[in-house]
Short mmCIF file of C-alpha atoms and ligand atoms in Angstrom, two decimals:
data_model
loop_
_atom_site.label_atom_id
_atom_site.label_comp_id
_atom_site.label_asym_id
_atom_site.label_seq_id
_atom_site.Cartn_x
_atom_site.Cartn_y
_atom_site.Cartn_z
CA UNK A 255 50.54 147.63 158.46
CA UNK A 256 54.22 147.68 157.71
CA UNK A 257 56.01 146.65 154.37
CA UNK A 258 59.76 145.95 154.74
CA UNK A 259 61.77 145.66 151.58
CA UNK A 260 65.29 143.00 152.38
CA UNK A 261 66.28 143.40 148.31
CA UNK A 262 65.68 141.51 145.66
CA UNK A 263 61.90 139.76 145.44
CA UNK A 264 62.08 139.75 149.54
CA UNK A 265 59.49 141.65 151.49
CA UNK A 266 59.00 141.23 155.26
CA UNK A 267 54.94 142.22 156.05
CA UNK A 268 53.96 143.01 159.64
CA UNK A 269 50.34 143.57 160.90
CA UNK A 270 48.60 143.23 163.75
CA UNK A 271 47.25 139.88 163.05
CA UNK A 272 51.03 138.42 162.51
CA UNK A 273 54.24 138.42 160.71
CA UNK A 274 55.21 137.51 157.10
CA UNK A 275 58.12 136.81 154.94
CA UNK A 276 58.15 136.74 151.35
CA UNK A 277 61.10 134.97 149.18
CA UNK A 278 63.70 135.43 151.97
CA UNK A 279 66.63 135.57 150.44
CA UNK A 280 68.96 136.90 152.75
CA UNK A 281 72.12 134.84 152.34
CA UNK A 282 74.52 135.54 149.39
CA UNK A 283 72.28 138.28 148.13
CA UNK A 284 74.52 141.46 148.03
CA UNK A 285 71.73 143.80 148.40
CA UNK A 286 70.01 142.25 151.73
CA UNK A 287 70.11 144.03 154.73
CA UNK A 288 69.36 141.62 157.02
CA UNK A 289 70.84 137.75 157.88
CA UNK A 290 68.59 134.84 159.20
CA UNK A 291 69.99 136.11 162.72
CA UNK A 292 67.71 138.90 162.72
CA UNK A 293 64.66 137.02 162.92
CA UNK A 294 62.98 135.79 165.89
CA UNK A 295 58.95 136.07 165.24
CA UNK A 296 57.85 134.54 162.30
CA UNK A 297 54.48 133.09 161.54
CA UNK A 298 55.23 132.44 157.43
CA UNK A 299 57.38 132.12 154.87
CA UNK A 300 56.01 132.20 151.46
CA UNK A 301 58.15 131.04 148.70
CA UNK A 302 57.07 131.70 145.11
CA UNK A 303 59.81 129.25 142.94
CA UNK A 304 62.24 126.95 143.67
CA UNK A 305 64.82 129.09 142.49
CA UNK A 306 67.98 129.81 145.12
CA UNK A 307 67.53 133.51 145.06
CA UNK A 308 63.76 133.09 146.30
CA UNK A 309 63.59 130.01 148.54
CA UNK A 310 66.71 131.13 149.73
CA UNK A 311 66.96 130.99 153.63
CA UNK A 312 63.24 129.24 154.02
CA UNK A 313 64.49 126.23 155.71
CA UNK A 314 67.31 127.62 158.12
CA UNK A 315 63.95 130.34 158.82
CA UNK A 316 61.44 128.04 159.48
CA UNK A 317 63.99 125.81 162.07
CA UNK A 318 64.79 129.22 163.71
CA UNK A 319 61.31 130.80 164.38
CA UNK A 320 58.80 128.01 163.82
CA UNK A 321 56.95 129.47 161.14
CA UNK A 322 55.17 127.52 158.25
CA UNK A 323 56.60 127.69 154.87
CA UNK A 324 53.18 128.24 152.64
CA UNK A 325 53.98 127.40 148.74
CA UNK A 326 52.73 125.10 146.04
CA UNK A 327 52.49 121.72 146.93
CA UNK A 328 55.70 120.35 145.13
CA UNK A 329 57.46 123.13 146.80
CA UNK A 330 56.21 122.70 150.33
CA UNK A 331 56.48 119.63 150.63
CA UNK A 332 60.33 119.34 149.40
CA UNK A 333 60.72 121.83 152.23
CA UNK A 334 58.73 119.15 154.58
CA UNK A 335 61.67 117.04 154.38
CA UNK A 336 63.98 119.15 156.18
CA UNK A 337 61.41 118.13 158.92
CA UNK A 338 59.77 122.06 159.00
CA UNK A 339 56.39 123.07 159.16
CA UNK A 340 54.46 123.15 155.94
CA UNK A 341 51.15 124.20 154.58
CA UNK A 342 50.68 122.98 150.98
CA UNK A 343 48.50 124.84 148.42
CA UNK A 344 48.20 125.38 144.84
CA UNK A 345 47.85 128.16 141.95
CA UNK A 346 43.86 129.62 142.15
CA UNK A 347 43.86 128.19 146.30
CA UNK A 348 42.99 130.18 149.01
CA UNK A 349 43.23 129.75 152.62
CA UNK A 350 42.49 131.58 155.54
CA UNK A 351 45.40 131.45 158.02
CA UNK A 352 45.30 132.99 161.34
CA UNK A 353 47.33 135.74 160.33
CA UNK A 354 46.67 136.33 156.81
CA UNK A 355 44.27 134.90 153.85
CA UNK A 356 46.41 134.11 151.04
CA UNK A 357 45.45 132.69 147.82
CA UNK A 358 47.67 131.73 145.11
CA UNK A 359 48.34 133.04 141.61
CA UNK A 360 50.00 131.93 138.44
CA UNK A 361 53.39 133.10 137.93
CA UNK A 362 54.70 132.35 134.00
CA UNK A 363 58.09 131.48 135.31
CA UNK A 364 60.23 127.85 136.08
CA UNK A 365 60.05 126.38 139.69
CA UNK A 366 63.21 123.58 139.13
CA UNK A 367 64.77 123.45 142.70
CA UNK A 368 68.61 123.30 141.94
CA UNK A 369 70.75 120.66 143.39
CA UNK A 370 73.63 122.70 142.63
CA UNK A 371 75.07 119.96 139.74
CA UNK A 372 73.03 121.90 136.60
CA UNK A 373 70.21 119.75 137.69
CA UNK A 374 66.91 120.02 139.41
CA UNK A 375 65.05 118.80 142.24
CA UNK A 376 61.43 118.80 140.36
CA UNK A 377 59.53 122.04 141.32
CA UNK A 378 56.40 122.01 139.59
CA UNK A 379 54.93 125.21 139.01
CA UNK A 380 56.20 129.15 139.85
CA UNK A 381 53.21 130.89 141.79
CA UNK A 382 52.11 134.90 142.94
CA UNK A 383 50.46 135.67 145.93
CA UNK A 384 47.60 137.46 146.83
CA UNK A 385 47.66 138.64 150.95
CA UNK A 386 45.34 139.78 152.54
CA UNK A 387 45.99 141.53 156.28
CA UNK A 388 44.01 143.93 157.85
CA UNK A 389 41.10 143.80 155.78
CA UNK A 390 43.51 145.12 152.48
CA UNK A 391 44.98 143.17 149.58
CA UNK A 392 49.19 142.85 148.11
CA UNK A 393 49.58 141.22 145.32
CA UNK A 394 53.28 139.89 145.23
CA UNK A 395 53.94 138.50 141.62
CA UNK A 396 56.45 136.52 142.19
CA UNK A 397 59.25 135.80 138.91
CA UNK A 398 56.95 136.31 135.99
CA UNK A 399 56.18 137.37 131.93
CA UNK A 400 53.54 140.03 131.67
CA UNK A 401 50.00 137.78 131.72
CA UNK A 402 46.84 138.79 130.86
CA UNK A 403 44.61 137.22 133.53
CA UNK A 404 46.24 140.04 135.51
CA UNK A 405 43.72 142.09 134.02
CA UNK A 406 40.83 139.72 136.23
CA UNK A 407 43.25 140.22 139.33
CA UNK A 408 42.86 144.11 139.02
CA UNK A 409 38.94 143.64 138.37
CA UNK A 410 38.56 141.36 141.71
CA UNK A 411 40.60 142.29 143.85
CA UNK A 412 40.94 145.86 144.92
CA UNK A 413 45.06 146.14 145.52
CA UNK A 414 46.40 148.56 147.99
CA UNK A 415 50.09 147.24 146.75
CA UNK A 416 50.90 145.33 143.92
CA UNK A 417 55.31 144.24 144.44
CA UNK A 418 56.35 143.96 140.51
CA UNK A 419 59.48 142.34 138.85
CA UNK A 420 61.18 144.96 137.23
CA UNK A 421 64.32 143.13 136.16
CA UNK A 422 63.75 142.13 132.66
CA UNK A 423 65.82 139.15 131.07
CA UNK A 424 64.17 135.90 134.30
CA UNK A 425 60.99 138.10 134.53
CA UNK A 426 59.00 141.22 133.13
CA UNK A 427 61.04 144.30 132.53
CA UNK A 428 60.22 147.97 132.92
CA UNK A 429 57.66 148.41 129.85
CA UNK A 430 55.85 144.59 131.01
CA UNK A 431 55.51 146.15 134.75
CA UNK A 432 53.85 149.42 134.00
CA UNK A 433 51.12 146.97 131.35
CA UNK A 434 50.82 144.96 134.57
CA UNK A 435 50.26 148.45 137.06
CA UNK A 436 47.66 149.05 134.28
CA UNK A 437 45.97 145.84 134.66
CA UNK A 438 46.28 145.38 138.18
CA UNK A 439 45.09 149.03 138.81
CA UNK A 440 46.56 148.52 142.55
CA UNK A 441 46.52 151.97 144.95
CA UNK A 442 50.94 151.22 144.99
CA UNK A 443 53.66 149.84 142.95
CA UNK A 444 57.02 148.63 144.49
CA UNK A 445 59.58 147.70 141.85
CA UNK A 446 61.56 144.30 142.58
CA UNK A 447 64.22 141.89 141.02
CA UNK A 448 66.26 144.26 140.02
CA UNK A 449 69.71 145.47 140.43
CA UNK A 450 70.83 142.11 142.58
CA UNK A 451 72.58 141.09 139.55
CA UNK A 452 74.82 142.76 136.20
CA UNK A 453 71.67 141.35 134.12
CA UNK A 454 69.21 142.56 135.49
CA UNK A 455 70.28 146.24 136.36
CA UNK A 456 67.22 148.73 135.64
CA UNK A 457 66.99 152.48 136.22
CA UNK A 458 64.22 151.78 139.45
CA UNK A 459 63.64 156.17 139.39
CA UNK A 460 63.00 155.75 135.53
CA UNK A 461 60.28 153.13 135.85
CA UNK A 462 58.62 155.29 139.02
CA UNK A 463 59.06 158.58 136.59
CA UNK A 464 57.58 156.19 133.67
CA UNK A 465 55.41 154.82 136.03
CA UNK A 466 53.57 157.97 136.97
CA UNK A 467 53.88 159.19 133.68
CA UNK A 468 51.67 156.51 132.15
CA UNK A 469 49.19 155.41 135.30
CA UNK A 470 48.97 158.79 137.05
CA UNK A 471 46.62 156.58 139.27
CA UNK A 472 49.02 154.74 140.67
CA UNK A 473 51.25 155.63 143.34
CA UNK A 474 55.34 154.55 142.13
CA UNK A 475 57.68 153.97 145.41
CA UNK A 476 61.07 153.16 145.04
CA UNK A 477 62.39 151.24 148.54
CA UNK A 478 66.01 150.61 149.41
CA UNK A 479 66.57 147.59 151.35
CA UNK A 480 65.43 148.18 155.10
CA UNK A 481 63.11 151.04 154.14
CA UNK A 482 59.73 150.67 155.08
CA UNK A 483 56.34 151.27 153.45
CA UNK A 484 53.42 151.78 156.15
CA UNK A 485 50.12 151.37 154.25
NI1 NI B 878 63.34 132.64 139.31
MN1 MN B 879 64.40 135.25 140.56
#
């Protein structure tokens, strides 16, 4: 299967079984390489937070290609009211979708959906996601502090990928993510959340370097928006 990196926390996953979009934001992020316009085929979009730079495009998406937004239920269902489709779930959930079994994780993180006033639609909680398509497991974190249940998530769940806030300052930094690779033991780490912004600029070839240093185990890859990983 195919993992497409857009920038920032947005990853576009394609396998034989269907198509998936992760945090899609596209719009007004400087390091996307892709609009709305280049979607067609879409069977999900999975939003982690209510924050602008991850449900970004979800709604103008889901109108376009008919796919379902999957998120928590506060989440989904504010998204319901732009009259898209919606599948509502909620942290420790699973369900098996046509294209994809996803369950969903805790994220240590806000959710507030801004109204664009310095207040917020009500969000209830940030989430992960764990996907599983063609029979192997990515673990997206989402925007999130270093937990320790990662630790079970590595012990369950045998990762091929694990896509890890690197960004420090909204979410883990460098040091957090390589305590996370070590929990999460996945086969791959992709960096994310970084670089989008001034505050969260990181050194993405020093975390890999550190990376490797530290968990030898696990594989470090660094993607540019529009690169792909096949896995
Ligand atoms: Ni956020
Ligand atoms: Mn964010």
């Amino acid at each position: 299967m195919k993992v497409k990196y857009h920038g920032h926390a947005c990853f576009e996953l394609e396998a034989k079984t269907g198509r998936i979009i992760i945090d899609p934001f596209l719009c007004g992020n400087p390091t996307a390489d892709v609009t709305p316009v280049n979607f067609s085929e879409l069977d999900a979009i999975l939003i982690s937070h209510g924050h602008s730079d991850h449900f970004g495009d979800a709604i103008e998406l889901a109108k376009k290609t008919g796919a379902v937004i999957i998120s928590t239920f506060e989440l989904a269902s504010f998204a319901e009211k732009f009259g898209v489709n919606v599948h509502t779930m909620h942290i420790g959930g699973k369900y098996q979708f046509p294209f994809a079994t996803i369950k969903l994780t805790q994220a240590l993180h806000g959710s507030g959906i801004p109204k664009g006033d310095g207040t917020f639609h009500y969000g209830g909680l940030a989430c992960g996601f764990l996907i599983q398509m063609e029979g192997k497991w990515l673990y997206h974190a989402g925007d999130t502090g270093l937990f320790g249940d990662m630790e079970l998530i590595g012990k369950h769940y045998n990762l091929e990928l694990a896509m890890l806030p690197i960004g420090d300052n909204f979410s883990m930094g460098p040091e957090d993510a390589i305590i996370a690779a070590q929990m999460l033991r996945p086969k791959t780490v992709i960096p994310m959340h970084y670089n989008t912004f001034p505050v969260i600029k990181q050194d993405g070839q020093a975390f890999i370097d550190e990376l490797q240093r530290q968990v030898p185990e696990c594989r470090g890859i660094l993607l540019k928006a529009g690169q792909v990983l096949e896995i």
